[in-house]
Coordinates of C-alpha atoms in Angstrom, one line a residue:
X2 CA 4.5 -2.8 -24.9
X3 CA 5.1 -3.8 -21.3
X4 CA 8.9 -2.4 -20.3
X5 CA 11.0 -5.0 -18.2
X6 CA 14.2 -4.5 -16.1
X7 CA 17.4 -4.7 -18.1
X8 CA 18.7 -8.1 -16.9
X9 CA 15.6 -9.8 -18.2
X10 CA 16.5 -8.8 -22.1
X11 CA 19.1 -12.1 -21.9
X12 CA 15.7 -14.0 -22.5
X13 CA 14.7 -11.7 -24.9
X14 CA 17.2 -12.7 -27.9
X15 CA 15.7 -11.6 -31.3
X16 CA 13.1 -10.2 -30.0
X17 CA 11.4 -7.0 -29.5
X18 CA 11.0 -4.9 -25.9
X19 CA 10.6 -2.0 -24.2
X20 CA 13.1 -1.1 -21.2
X21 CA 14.0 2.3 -19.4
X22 CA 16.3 3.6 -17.3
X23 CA 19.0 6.3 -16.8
X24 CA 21.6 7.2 -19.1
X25 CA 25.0 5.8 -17.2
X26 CA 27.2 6.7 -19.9
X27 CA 27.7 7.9 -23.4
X28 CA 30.5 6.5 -26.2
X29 CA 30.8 7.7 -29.9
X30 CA 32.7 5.0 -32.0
X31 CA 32.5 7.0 -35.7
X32 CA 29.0 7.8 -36.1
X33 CA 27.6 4.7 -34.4
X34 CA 26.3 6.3 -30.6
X35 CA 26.8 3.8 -27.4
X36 CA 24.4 4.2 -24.5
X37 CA 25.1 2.6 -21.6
X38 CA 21.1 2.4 -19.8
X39 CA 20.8 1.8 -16.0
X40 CA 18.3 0.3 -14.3
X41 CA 17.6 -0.9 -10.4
X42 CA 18.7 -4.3 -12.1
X43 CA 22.3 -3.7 -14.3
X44 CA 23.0 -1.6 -17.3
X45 CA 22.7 -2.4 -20.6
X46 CA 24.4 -1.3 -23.9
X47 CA 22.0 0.7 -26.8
X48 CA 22.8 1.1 -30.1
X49 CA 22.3 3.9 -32.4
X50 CA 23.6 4.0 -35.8
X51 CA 22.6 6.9 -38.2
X52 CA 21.2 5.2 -41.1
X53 CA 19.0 2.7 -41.1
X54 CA 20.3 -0.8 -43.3
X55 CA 18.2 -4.0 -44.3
X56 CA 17.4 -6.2 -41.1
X57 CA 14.5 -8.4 -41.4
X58 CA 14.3 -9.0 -37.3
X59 CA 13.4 -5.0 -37.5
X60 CA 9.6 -5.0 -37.5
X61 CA 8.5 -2.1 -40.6
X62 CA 7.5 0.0 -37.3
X63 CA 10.6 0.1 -36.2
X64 CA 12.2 1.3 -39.7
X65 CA 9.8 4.0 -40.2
X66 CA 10.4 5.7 -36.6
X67 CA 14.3 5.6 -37.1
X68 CA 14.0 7.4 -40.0
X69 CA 12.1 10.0 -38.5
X70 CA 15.1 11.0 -36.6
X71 CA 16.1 9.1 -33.9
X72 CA 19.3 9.8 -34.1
X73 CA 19.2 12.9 -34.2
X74 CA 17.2 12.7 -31.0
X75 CA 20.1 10.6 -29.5
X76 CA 22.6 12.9 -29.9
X77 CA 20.7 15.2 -28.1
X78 CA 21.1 13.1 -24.3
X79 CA 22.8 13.4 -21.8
X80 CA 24.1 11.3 -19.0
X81 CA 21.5 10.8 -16.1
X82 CA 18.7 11.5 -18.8
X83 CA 15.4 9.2 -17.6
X84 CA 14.9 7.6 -21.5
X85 CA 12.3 4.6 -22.4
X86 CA 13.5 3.1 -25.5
X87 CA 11.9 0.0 -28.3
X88 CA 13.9 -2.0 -30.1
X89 CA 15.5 -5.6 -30.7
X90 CA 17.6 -7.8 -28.3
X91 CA 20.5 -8.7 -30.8
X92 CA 24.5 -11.1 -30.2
X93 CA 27.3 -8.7 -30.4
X94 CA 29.6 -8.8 -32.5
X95 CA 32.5 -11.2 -31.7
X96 CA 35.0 -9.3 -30.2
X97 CA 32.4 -6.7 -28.1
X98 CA 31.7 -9.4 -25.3
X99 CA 32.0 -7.9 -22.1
X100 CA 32.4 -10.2 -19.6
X101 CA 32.0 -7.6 -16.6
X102 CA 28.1 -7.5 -16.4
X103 CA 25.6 -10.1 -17.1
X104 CA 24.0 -8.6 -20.3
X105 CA 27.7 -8.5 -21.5
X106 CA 26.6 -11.0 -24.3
X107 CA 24.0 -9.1 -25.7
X108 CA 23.2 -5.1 -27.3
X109 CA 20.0 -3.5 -28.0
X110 CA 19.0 -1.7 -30.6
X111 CA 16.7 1.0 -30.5
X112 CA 13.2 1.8 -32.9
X113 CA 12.1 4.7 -30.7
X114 CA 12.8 6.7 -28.0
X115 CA 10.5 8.1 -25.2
X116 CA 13.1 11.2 -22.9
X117 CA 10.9 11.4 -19.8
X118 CA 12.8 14.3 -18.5
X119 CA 16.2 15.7 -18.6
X120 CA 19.2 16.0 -15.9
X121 CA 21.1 18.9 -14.8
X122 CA 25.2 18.0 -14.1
X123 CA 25.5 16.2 -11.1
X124 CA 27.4 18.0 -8.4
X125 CA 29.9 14.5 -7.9
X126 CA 30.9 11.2 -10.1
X127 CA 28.2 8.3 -9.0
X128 CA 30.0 5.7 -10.8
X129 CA 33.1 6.0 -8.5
X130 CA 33.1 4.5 -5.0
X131 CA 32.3 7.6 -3.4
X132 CA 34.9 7.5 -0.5
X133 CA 36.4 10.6 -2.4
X134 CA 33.9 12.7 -1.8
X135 CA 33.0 15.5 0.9
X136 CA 30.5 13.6 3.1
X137 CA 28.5 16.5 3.8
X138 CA 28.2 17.2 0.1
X139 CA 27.2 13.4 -0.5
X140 CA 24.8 13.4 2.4
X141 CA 22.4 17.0 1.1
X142 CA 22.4 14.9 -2.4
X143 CA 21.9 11.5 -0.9
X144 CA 18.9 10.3 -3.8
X145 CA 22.1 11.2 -6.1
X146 CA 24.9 9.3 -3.5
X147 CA 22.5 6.4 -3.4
X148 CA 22.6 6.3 -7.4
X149 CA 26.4 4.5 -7.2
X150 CA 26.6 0.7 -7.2
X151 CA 28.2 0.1 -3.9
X152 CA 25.4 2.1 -2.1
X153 CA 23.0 -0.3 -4.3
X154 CA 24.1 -3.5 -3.2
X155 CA 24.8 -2.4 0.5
X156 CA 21.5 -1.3 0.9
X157 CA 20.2 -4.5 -0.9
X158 CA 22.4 -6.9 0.9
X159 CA 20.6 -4.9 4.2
X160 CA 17.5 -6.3 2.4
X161 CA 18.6 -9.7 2.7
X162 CA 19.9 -9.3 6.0
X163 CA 16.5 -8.5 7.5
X164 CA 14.4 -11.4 5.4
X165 CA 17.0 -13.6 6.7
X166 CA 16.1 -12.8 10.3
X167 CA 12.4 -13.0 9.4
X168 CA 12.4 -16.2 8.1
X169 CA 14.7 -17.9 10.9
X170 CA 12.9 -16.7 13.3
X171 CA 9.4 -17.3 12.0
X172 CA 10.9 -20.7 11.4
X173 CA 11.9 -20.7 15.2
X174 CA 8.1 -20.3 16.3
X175 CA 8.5 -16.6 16.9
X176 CA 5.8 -13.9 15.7
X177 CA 6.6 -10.4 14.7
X178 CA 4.9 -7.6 16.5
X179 CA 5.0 -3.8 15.9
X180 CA 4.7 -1.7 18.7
X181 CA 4.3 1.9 19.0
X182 CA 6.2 5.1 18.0
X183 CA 4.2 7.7 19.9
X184 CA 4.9 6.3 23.9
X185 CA 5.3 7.3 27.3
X186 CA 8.4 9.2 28.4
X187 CA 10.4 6.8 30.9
X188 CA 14.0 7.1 32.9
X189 CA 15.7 4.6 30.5
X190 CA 19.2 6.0 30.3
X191 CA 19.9 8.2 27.0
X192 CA 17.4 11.3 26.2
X193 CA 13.9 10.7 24.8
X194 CA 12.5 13.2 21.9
X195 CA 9.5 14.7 23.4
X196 CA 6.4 15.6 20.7
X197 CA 3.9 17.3 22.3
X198 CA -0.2 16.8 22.5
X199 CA -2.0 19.1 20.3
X200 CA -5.4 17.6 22.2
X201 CA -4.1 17.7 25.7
X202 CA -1.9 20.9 26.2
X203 CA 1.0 20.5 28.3
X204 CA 1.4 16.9 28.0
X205 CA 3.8 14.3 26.0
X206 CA 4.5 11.4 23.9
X207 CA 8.1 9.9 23.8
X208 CA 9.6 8.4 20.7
X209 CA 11.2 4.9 21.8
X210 CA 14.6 4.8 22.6
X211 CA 13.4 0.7 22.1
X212 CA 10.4 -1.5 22.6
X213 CA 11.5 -2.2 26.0
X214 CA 8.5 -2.4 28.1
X215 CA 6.1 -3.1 24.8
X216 CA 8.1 -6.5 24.1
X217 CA 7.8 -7.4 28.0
X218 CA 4.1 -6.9 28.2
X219 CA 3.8 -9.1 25.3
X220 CA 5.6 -12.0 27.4
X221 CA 2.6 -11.0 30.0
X222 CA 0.3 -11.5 27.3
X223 CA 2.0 -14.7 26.8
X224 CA 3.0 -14.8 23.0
X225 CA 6.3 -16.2 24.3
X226 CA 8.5 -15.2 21.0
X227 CA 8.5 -12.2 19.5
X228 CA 10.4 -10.0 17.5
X229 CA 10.5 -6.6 15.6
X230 CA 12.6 -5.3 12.9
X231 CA 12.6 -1.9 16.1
X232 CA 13.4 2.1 15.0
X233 CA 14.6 3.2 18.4
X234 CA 14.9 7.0 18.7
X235 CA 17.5 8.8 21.3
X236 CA 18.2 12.4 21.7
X237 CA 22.1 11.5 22.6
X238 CA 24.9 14.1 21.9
X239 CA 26.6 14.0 18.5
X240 CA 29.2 10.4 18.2
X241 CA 30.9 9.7 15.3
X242 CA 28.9 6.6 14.2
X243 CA 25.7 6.9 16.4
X244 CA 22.6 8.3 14.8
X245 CA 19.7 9.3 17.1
X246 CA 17.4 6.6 15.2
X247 CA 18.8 2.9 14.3
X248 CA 17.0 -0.4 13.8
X249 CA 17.6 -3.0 15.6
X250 CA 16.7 -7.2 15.5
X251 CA 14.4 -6.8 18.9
X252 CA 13.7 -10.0 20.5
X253 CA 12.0 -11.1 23.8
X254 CA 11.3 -15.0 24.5
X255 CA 9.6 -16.6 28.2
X256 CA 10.4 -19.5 30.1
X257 CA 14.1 -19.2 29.3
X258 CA 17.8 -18.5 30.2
X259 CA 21.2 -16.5 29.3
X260 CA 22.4 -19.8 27.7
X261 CA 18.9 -19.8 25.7
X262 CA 19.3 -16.4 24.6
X263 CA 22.9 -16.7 23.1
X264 CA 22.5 -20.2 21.5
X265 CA 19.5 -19.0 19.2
X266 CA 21.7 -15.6 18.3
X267 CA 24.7 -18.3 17.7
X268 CA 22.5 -20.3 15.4
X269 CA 21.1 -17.5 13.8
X270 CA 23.9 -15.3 12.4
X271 CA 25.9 -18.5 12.1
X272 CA 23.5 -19.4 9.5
X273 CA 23.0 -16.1 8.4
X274 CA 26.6 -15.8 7.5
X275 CA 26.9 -19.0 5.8
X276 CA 24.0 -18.2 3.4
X277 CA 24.1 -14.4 2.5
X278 CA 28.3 -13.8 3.4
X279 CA 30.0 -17.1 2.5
X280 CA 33.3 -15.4 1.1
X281 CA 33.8 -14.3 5.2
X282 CA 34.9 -16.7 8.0
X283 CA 33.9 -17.2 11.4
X284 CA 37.0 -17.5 13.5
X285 CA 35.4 -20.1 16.6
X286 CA 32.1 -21.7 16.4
X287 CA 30.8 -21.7 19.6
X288 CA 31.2 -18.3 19.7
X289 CA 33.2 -17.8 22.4
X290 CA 32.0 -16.3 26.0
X291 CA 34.0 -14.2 28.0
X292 CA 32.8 -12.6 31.3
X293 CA 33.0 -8.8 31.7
X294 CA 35.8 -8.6 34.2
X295 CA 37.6 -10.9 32.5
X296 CA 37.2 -8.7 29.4
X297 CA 38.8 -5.9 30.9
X298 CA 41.3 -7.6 32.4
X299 CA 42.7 -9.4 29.5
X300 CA 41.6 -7.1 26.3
X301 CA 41.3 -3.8 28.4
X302 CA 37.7 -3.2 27.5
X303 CA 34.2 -4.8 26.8
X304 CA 34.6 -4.9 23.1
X305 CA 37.5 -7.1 22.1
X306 CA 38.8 -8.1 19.0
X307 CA 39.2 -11.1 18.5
X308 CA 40.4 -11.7 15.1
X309 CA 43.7 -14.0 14.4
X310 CA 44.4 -11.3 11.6
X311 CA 43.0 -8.1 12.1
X312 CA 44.1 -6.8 9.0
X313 CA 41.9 -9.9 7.1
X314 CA 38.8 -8.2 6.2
X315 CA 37.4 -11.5 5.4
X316 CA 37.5 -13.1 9.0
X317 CA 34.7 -12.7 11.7
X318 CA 35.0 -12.8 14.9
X319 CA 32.2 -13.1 17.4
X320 CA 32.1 -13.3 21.0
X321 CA 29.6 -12.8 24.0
X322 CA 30.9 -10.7 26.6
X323 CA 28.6 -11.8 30.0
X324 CA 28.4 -10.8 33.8
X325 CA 28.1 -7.1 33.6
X326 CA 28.3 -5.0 36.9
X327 CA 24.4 -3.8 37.4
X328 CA 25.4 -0.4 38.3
X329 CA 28.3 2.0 36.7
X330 CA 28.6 4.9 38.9
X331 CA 29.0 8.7 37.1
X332 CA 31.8 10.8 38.7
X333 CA 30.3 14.1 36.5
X334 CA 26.7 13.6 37.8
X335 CA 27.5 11.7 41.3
X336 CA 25.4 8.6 40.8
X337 CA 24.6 5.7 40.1
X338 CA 23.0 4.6 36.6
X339 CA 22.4 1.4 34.9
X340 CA 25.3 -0.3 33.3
X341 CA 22.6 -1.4 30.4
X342 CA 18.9 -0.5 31.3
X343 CA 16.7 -0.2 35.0
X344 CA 14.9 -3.8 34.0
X345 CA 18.3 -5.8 34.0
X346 CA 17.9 -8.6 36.5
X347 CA 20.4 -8.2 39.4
X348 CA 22.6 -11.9 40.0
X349 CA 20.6 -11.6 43.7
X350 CA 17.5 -10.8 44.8
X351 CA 18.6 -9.4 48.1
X352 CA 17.3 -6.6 47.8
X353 CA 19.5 -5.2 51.1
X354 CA 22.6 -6.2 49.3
X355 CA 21.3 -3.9 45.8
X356 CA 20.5 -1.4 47.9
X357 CA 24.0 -1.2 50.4
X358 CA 26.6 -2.2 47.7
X359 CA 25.3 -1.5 44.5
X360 CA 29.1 -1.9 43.1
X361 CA 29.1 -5.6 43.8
X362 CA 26.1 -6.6 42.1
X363 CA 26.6 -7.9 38.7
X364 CA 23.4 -8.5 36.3
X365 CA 22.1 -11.0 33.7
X366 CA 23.5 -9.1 31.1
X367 CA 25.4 -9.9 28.0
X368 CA 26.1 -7.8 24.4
X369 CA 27.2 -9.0 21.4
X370 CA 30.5 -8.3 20.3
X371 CA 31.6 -8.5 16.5
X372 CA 35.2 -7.6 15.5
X373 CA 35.9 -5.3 18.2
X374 CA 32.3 -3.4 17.9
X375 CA 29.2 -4.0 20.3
X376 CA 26.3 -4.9 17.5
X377 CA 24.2 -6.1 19.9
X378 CA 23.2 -6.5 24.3
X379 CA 20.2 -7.7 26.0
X380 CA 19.7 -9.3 29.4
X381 CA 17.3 -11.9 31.5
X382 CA 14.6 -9.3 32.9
X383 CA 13.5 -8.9 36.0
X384 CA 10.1 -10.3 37.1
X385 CA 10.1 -9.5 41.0
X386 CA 8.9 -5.7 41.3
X387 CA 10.4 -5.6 44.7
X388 CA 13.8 -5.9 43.2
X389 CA 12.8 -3.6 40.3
X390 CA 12.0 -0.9 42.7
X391 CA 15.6 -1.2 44.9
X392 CA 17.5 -0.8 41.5
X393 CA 14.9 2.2 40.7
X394 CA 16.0 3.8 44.2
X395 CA 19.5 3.1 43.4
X396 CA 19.6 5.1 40.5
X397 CA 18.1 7.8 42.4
X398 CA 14.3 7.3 41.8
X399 CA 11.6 7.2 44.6
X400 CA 9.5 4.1 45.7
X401 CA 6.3 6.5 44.9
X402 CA 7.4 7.4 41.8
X403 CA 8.8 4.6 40.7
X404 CA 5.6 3.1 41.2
X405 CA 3.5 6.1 39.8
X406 CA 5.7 6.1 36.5
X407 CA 6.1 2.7 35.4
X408 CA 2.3 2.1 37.4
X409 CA 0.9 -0.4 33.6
X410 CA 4.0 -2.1 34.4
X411 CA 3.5 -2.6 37.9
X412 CA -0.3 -3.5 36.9
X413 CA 0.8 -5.8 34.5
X414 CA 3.1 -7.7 36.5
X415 CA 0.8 -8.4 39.0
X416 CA -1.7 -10.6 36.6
X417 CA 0.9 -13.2 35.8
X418 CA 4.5 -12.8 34.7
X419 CA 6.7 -15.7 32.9
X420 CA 10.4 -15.6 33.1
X421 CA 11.4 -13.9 30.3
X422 CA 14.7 -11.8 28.4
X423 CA 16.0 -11.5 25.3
X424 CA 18.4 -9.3 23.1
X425 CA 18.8 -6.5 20.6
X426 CA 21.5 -6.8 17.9
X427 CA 21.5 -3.9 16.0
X428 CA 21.4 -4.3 12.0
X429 CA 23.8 -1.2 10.9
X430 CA 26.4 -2.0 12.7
X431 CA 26.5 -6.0 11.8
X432 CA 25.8 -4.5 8.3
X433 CA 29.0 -1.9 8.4
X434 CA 31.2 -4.5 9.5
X435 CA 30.2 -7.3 7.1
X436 CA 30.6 -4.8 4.5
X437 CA 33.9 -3.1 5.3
X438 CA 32.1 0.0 5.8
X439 CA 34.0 3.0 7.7
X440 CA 31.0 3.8 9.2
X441 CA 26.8 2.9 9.3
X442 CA 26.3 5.9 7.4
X443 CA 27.1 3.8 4.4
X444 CA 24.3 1.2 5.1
X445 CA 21.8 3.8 6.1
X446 CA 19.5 4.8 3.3
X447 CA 19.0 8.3 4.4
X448 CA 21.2 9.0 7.4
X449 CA 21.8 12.3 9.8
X450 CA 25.2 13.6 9.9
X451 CA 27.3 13.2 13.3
X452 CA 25.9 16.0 14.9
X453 CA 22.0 14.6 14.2
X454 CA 21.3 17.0 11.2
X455 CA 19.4 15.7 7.8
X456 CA 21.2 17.7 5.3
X457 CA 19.1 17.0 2.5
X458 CA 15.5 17.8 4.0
X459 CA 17.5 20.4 6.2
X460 CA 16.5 19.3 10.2
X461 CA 16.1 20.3 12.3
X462 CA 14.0 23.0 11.3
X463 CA 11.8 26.1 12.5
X464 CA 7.8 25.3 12.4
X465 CA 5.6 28.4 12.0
X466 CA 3.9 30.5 15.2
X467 CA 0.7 29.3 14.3
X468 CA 2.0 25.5 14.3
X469 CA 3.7 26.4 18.3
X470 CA 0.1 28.6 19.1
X471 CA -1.4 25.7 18.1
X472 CA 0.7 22.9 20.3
X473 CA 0.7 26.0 23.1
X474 CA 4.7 26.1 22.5
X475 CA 6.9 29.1 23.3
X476 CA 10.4 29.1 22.3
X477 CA 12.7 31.3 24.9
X478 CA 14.5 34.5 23.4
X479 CA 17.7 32.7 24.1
X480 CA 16.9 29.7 21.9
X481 CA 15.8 32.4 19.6
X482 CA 19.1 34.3 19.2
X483 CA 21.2 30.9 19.2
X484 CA 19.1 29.4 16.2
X485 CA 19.8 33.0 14.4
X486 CA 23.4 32.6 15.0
X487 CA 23.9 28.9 14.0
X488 CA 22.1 30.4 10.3

């Protein structure tokens, strides 16, 4: 017999099936035993009763294995036992109806029972929220954390979230790409994790911090519209809500403007929220556009909230915050660095202005803002490698190697370029605010804690002398005595 998911018995009335699950809960009314089953699809109520009584929907199968002791097996579970059970969708009785989930109407009743393996006591509730509970705890049993219902639906309304995108966009003309993991190390702005060549000794791949230069040499190759559901990796010190991977809606479009840019990302999570979020509201449709300065001068930073009730959970408010200086200057490291990323284009092309007053130039650049919380930034890129290599020497960088690190870009660039930009909103953020989460932790299947550790497959971790012989690794003494310390 072919098992099916819990919410399918409703079709099932009369008639027998197979389904299997976990044991949510366990009730005794008398000697009649209640099992609530759970599957990825609902729960659903068993029946067991300890004798068996004339019922001519029971099949004479089904008679002869409950009296072999099937409820004497019953008794035996526990709660987060894996169980496959047999038996007959029946009505409840009147009076039983519950309302609260969507086999409410119906009961099974069991002929035989298959346990598949049995559960220790979990170390926390899952049928609770979860809030209540140590986060580090929750995090080293995540498989068991990700058992409660409001981790479920998050993580299946993040499911939605991304087909949305697929489909609007595809719609849109725009073709999804992947582009590598294992890159070249570039002067981006936050930290790249390094994995070393086992072939060539001494040498280095990057993980991307984003697609950045991948998704502008595929406007070279002239696919025009692209997009990637992106992991973006970056070795950044511990935040609060930052994790040093994230996925993020990547996008890159030619032949277009900043007004091109922020009318498809308009259209597209205007839509979005009226299909997959239609209990929340958008507060103005445009959405509005405010420039940088004037952010900062009238909200007192580049992330307002815009709200009319910021106590409304239900409201949304988005906004586009534009004209970002191209330069933010560093008092700790005495610089100059790029207010969003080196490939930014400048609102000039003089290149003796970039160059002489790098504090007055101000970029093509615009984030995203949602509710007081950046989800998203991109910008109009810059095409003339002239001007790419005065921002370059801004930040510090030299004409030769400038030229000798970025050299396929420089190649690339030279065959043909379109105008191109395009943005990057990311998806656990949109996704922790839609959902009233504290944090993106919550909407991250298997997140690192604040400080970048993974609890539950303990990483970072030692690899074996043979493993660093092998890559031609040494770690110093000192690195040595801090891991000891840190056991």
């Amino acid at each position: 017999m072919k098992r099916i998911l819990n919410l399918e018995t409703i079709k099932y009335l009369g008639k027998e099936v197979k389904v299997a699950g976990w044991v949510q809960t366990i009730r005794a009314h008398g000697k009649i035993l209640f099992i609530d089953l759970r599957d990825r699809s609902g729960i659903l109520q068993l029946v067991f009763t300890p004798e068996v009584k004339e019922d001519k929907s029971s099949s004479p199968t089904a008679l002869r294995l409950l009296n072999k002791g099937l409820y004497e097996i019953v008794q035996k579970v526990r709660p987060e036992w894996v169980i496959g059970v047999e038996g007959t969708i029946k009505k409840r009785p009147k009076g039983q109806i519950n309302p609260k989930i969507e086999t409410g109407k119906i009961e099974f009743h069991p002929s035989n029972i298959e346990i598949f393996s049995e559960a220790k006591t979990l170390p926390f509730p899952t049928d609770t929220p979860g809030y209540e509970i140590n986060e580090e705890k929750r995090l080293k049993y995540r498989y068991l954390d990700l058992r409660r219902e409001r981790m479920k639906k998050n993580l299946e309304m993040r499911q939605k979230v991304i087909q949305f995108m697929r489909d609007f966009l595809i719609k849109e003309g725009f073709i999804e790409i992947e582009t590598p993991i294992l890159t070249k190390s570039t002067p981006e702005g936050a930290r790249d994790f390094l994995v070393p060549s086992r072939l060539e000794p001494g040498k280095f791949y990057a993980l991307p911090q984003s697609p950045q230069q991948y998704k502008q040499l595929l406007q070279v190759a002239g696919f025009e519209k692209y997009f990637q559901i992106a992991k973006c990796l970056r070795d950044e010190d511990p935040r609060a809500d930052r994790q040093p991977e994230h996925t993020q809606l990547d996008i890159e479009m030619s032949f277009i403007n900043q007004e091109d840019v922020l009318n498809l990302i308009e259209r597209l999570y205007t839509a979005l929220v009226k299909r997959l979020l239609p209990e929340k509201k958008i507060s103005k449709i445009p959405f509005p556009k405010i420039t940088y300065k004037d952010s900062i001068k009238k909200y007192k930073t580049d992330k307002p909230d815009l709200r009319v009730n910021k106590n409304n959970s239900e409201e949304l408010a988005f906004c586009f915050i534009t004209d970002f200086p191209m330069f933010e200057w560093s008092d700790v490291e005495k610089k100059w660095g790029a207010m969003h990323h080196p490939f930014t284009k400048p609102q000039t092309d003089n290149i003796k202005k970039i160059k002489e007053s790098p504090e007055n130039i101000l970029a093509y650049q615009y984030d995203f803002v949602l509710n007081g919380v950046e989800i998203g930034g991109g910008s109009i890129r810059t095409t003339n490698l002239d001007v790419l290599t005065a921002v370059f020497e801004v930040l510090g960088h030299k004409k030769e190697e400038v030229k000798k690190q970025f050299s396929n870009y420089f190649e690339a660039f030279s065959y043909g370029v379109p105008p191109h930009g395009g943005i990057a909103p990311g998806i656990d953020r949109f996704l922790a605010v839609v959902l009233n989460e504290p944090n993106i932790r919550e909407v991250i299947a298997f997140p690192k804690t604040g400080d970048n550790r993974d609890l539950m497959m303990d990483v970072p971790a030692e690899v074996t002398e043979e493993q660093l012989k092998e890559l031609h690794i040494k770690i110093s003494q000192k690195s040595k005595v801090k891991n000891q310390k840190s056991k």
